[in-house]
Amino acid sequence: MKDIEISLQDIYSLFVRKIKWIAVIAALCVVAATVLTLFFIAPKYTSSVTMLVTSYGDRANSSVQYAEIEASRSLVKSYAKLITSSRILSKVQPELGTELSVEQLRSMMSVQTVNDTQIIVVHVETPSALLSAEVGNALAEVVPAEVAKMEIGGKIDVIDYAYVPLSQSSPNLILNIIIAAFVGVVGSYICFFVAERLDTVVREEEDLSENFGDIPILGTVPPLGIEGDEKGGDRV
């Protein structure tokens, strides 16, 4: 048997022949993704607090020097770690009036440091829009006070407090639909392609010539049965 070559024409031809099934499967994937997103995945809401790190050297001089700015930036990473520490979060718990544990609070938070700046952004994601804002604002109250007590070379000021988000941050219905449609189209086509490559049934003369080269064909068997009866032929 000669090597089977796959051309772009073969790929396109299979896609055209199976386009209806591919469209059906893609549509089913979109429906499934929509149902899962709307009815089975709990929505989450994100609120954010923005803080500014300042070193004591920045406050001592009216004209802030480059070295002092760099000193503040060096504190940013330390403060970013401090925000999610048990010391800070244990002080946040009483502010909320809930039974959330320190680990639960930590799992809700993500801390982002803005490149080449002295800014820290804390994102809080929870199933409740109100709770997200409450946790964020509790952090805004606790973090500056705790940092001031520690006296480790700088302070934190709140730039923006948290607000109650008006729309959910996840899941993203549009994105899920796009992904489902893509998976449906590509996945179904790959299945059809593999099935056709593994199909060894010979149906036409072209199948023999494509797979076995120019071998002699002694004859073919015409269709028999019901089709022959309808045309007036004898049924075998």
Coordinates of C-alpha atoms in Angstrom, one line a residue:
M1 CA 0.0 0.0 0.0
K2 CA 1.3 3.4 -0.9
D3 CA 1.6 6.2 1.6
I4 CA -1.7 8.1 2.1
E5 CA -1.3 11.8 1.4
I6 CA -3.7 14.4 2.8
S7 CA -4.1 17.5 0.8
L8 CA -5.9 20.8 1.6
Q9 CA -8.5 19.7 -0.9
D10 CA -9.2 16.6 1.1
I11 CA -9.5 18.6 4.3
Y12 CA -11.9 21.1 2.7
S13 CA -13.9 18.4 0.9
L14 CA -14.5 16.6 4.2
F15 CA -15.5 19.8 5.9
V16 CA -18.1 20.6 3.2
R17 CA -19.5 17.1 3.3
K18 CA -19.9 17.1 7.1
I19 CA -20.8 20.8 7.5
K20 CA -24.4 20.1 8.6
W21 CA -23.3 17.7 11.3
I22 CA -20.5 20.0 12.4
A23 CA -23.0 22.9 12.7
V24 CA -25.4 20.7 14.7
I25 CA -22.7 19.6 17.1
A26 CA -21.4 23.2 17.5
A27 CA -25.0 24.4 18.2
L28 CA -25.4 21.7 20.9
C29 CA -22.1 22.8 22.5
V30 CA -23.3 26.4 22.5
V31 CA -26.6 25.5 24.1
A32 CA -24.8 23.3 26.7
A33 CA -22.4 26.2 27.5
T34 CA -25.3 28.7 27.9
V35 CA -27.3 26.4 30.2
L36 CA -24.2 25.6 32.4
T37 CA -23.2 29.3 32.6
L38 CA -26.7 30.6 33.4
F39 CA -28.0 27.9 35.7
F40 CA -25.1 25.8 37.1
I41 CA -22.2 28.2 37.6
A42 CA -22.6 30.6 40.5
P43 CA -21.9 34.3 39.4
K44 CA -19.1 36.1 41.2
Y45 CA -18.5 39.9 41.6
T46 CA -15.2 41.7 41.9
S47 CA -14.6 45.0 43.7
S48 CA -11.2 46.7 44.0
V49 CA -9.2 48.9 46.3
T50 CA -6.3 51.0 45.1
M51 CA -3.5 52.0 47.5
L52 CA -0.4 54.1 47.2
V53 CA 2.9 53.2 49.0
T54 CA 5.1 56.1 50.2
S55 CA 8.4 55.9 51.9
Y56 CA 9.3 58.1 54.9
G57 CA 12.0 59.7 52.7
D58 CA 9.3 60.9 50.3
R59 CA 7.5 62.8 53.0
A60 CA 10.7 64.3 54.5
N61 CA 11.7 66.3 51.4
S62 CA 9.6 68.7 49.4
S63 CA 11.3 67.6 46.2
V64 CA 11.2 63.8 45.9
Q65 CA 14.4 62.4 44.5
Y66 CA 14.7 59.4 42.2
A67 CA 16.4 57.2 45.0
E68 CA 13.4 58.0 47.3
I69 CA 10.9 56.9 44.7
E70 CA 12.9 53.7 44.1
A71 CA 12.8 53.1 47.9
S72 CA 9.0 53.4 47.8
R73 CA 8.8 50.9 45.0
S74 CA 11.0 48.5 46.8
L75 CA 8.4 48.5 49.6
V76 CA 5.5 47.7 47.3
K77 CA 6.3 44.0 47.1
S78 CA 6.6 43.7 50.8
Y79 CA 3.4 45.5 51.4
A80 CA 1.6 43.4 48.8
K81 CA 2.6 40.3 50.8
L82 CA 1.6 41.9 54.0
I83 CA -1.9 42.7 52.8
T84 CA -2.8 38.9 52.6
S85 CA -1.0 38.0 55.9
S86 CA -2.9 36.5 58.8
R87 CA -2.0 39.6 60.9
I88 CA -4.0 41.9 58.6
L89 CA -6.8 39.5 57.8
S90 CA -7.4 38.7 61.4
K91 CA -8.1 42.4 61.9
V92 CA -10.4 42.5 58.9
Q93 CA -12.7 39.8 60.3
P94 CA -14.3 41.9 63.1
E95 CA -14.9 44.7 60.6
L96 CA -17.1 42.5 58.5
G97 CA -19.2 41.0 61.2
T98 CA -19.2 37.6 59.4
E99 CA -17.9 34.1 60.2
L100 CA -15.4 34.1 57.3
S101 CA -12.1 32.5 58.3
V102 CA -8.7 34.0 57.4
E103 CA -8.2 31.4 54.8
Q104 CA -11.6 32.2 53.2
L105 CA -10.7 35.9 53.1
R106 CA -7.3 35.1 51.6
S107 CA -8.9 33.0 48.9
M108 CA -11.2 35.9 47.9
M109 CA -8.3 38.3 47.3
S110 CA -5.7 38.9 44.6
V111 CA -3.1 41.6 45.0
Q112 CA -1.7 43.3 41.9
T113 CA 1.3 45.6 41.8
V114 CA 1.3 48.1 39.0
N115 CA 4.6 48.0 37.1
D116 CA 7.1 50.8 37.8
T117 CA 4.7 52.6 40.2
Q118 CA 4.1 52.7 43.9
I119 CA 0.5 51.5 43.4
I120 CA -1.1 48.4 44.8
V121 CA -4.5 47.2 43.6
V122 CA -6.4 44.6 45.7
H123 CA -9.2 42.7 43.9
V124 CA -11.9 41.0 46.0
E125 CA -14.1 38.4 44.3
T126 CA -17.1 36.8 46.1
P127 CA -20.5 35.5 45.1
S128 CA -22.0 38.7 46.6
A129 CA -21.5 42.2 45.1
L130 CA -22.1 43.7 48.5
L131 CA -19.7 41.4 50.3
S132 CA -16.9 42.1 47.8
A133 CA -17.2 45.8 48.5
E134 CA -17.4 45.3 52.2
V135 CA -14.2 43.2 52.3
G136 CA -12.4 45.7 50.1
N137 CA -13.3 48.7 52.3
A138 CA -12.5 46.7 55.5
L139 CA -9.0 46.2 54.0
A140 CA -8.8 49.9 53.2
E141 CA -9.5 50.7 56.8
V142 CA -7.2 48.1 58.4
V143 CA -4.1 48.1 56.1
P144 CA -3.0 51.7 56.5
A145 CA -3.4 51.6 60.3
E146 CA -1.5 48.3 60.7
V147 CA 1.3 49.5 58.4
A148 CA 1.7 52.6 60.5
K149 CA 2.0 50.5 63.7
M150 CA 4.8 48.4 62.2
E151 CA 7.0 51.4 61.2
I152 CA 8.9 49.6 58.5
G153 CA 10.0 52.5 56.4
G154 CA 6.8 53.8 54.8
K155 CA 3.1 54.2 54.8
I156 CA 0.0 53.2 52.7
D157 CA -2.7 55.7 51.6
V158 CA -6.0 54.7 50.0
I159 CA -6.5 56.2 46.6
D160 CA -9.8 54.5 45.7
Y161 CA -12.2 52.7 48.0
A162 CA -14.2 49.7 46.9
Y163 CA -17.6 50.1 45.3
V164 CA -20.5 47.7 44.9
P165 CA -20.1 46.2 41.4
L166 CA -23.2 46.5 39.2
S167 CA -22.4 43.4 37.0
Q168 CA -20.8 40.0 37.6
S169 CA -17.2 39.5 36.7
S170 CA -17.6 35.8 36.1
P171 CA -18.6 33.6 34.4
N172 CA -18.4 35.4 31.1
L173 CA -21.4 34.2 29.0
I174 CA -20.1 35.6 25.7
L175 CA -16.6 34.1 26.1
N176 CA -18.0 30.7 27.1
I177 CA -20.3 30.7 24.0
I178 CA -17.3 31.5 21.7
I179 CA -15.2 28.8 23.3
A180 CA -18.0 26.2 23.1
A181 CA -18.6 27.0 19.4
F182 CA -14.9 26.7 18.6
V183 CA -14.6 23.4 20.5
G184 CA -17.7 22.1 18.8
V185 CA -16.5 22.9 15.3
V186 CA -12.9 21.8 15.7
G187 CA -13.7 18.8 17.9
S188 CA -16.4 17.4 15.6
Y189 CA -14.3 17.9 12.5
I190 CA -11.3 16.1 14.1
C191 CA -13.6 13.2 15.0
F192 CA -15.0 13.0 11.4
F193 CA -11.5 13.3 10.0
V194 CA -10.1 10.5 12.2
A195 CA -13.1 8.3 11.5
E196 CA -12.6 8.7 7.7
R197 CA -8.9 8.0 7.9
L198 CA -9.6 4.8 9.8
D199 CA -12.4 3.7 7.5
T200 CA -11.1 0.8 5.4
V201 CA -14.3 0.0 3.6
V202 CA -14.0 0.2 -0.2
R203 CA -17.0 1.8 -1.8
E204 CA -15.8 3.1 -5.2
E205 CA -13.1 2.4 -7.7
E206 CA -11.4 5.6 -6.7
D207 CA -10.9 4.1 -3.2
L208 CA -8.8 1.3 -4.7
S209 CA -6.7 3.5 -6.9
E210 CA -6.0 5.9 -4.1
N211 CA -4.9 3.3 -1.6
F212 CA -3.4 0.5 -3.7
G213 CA -2.2 2.3 -6.8
D214 CA -2.9 1.2 -10.3
I215 CA -4.2 -2.4 -9.7
P216 CA -6.3 -4.1 -12.3
I217 CA -10.1 -4.0 -11.6
L218 CA -11.8 -7.2 -12.9
G219 CA -15.3 -6.0 -12.4
T220 CA -17.9 -4.3 -10.2
V221 CA -21.1 -5.5 -8.6
P222 CA -24.2 -3.3 -9.4
P223 CA -26.6 -2.3 -6.7
L224 CA -29.2 -4.9 -6.1
G225 CA -32.4 -5.2 -4.0
I226 CA -35.2 -2.7 -3.5
E227 CA -33.7 -0.2 -5.9
G228 CA -33.6 -2.8 -8.6
D229 CA -37.3 -3.8 -8.0
E230 CA -38.4 -0.2 -8.4
K231 CA -36.7 0.0 -11.8
G232 CA -38.3 -3.2 -12.9
G233 CA -35.2 -5.4 -12.4
D234 CA -35.2 -8.9 -10.9
R235 CA -34.7 -9.1 -7.2
V236 CA -31.8 -11.4 -6.2

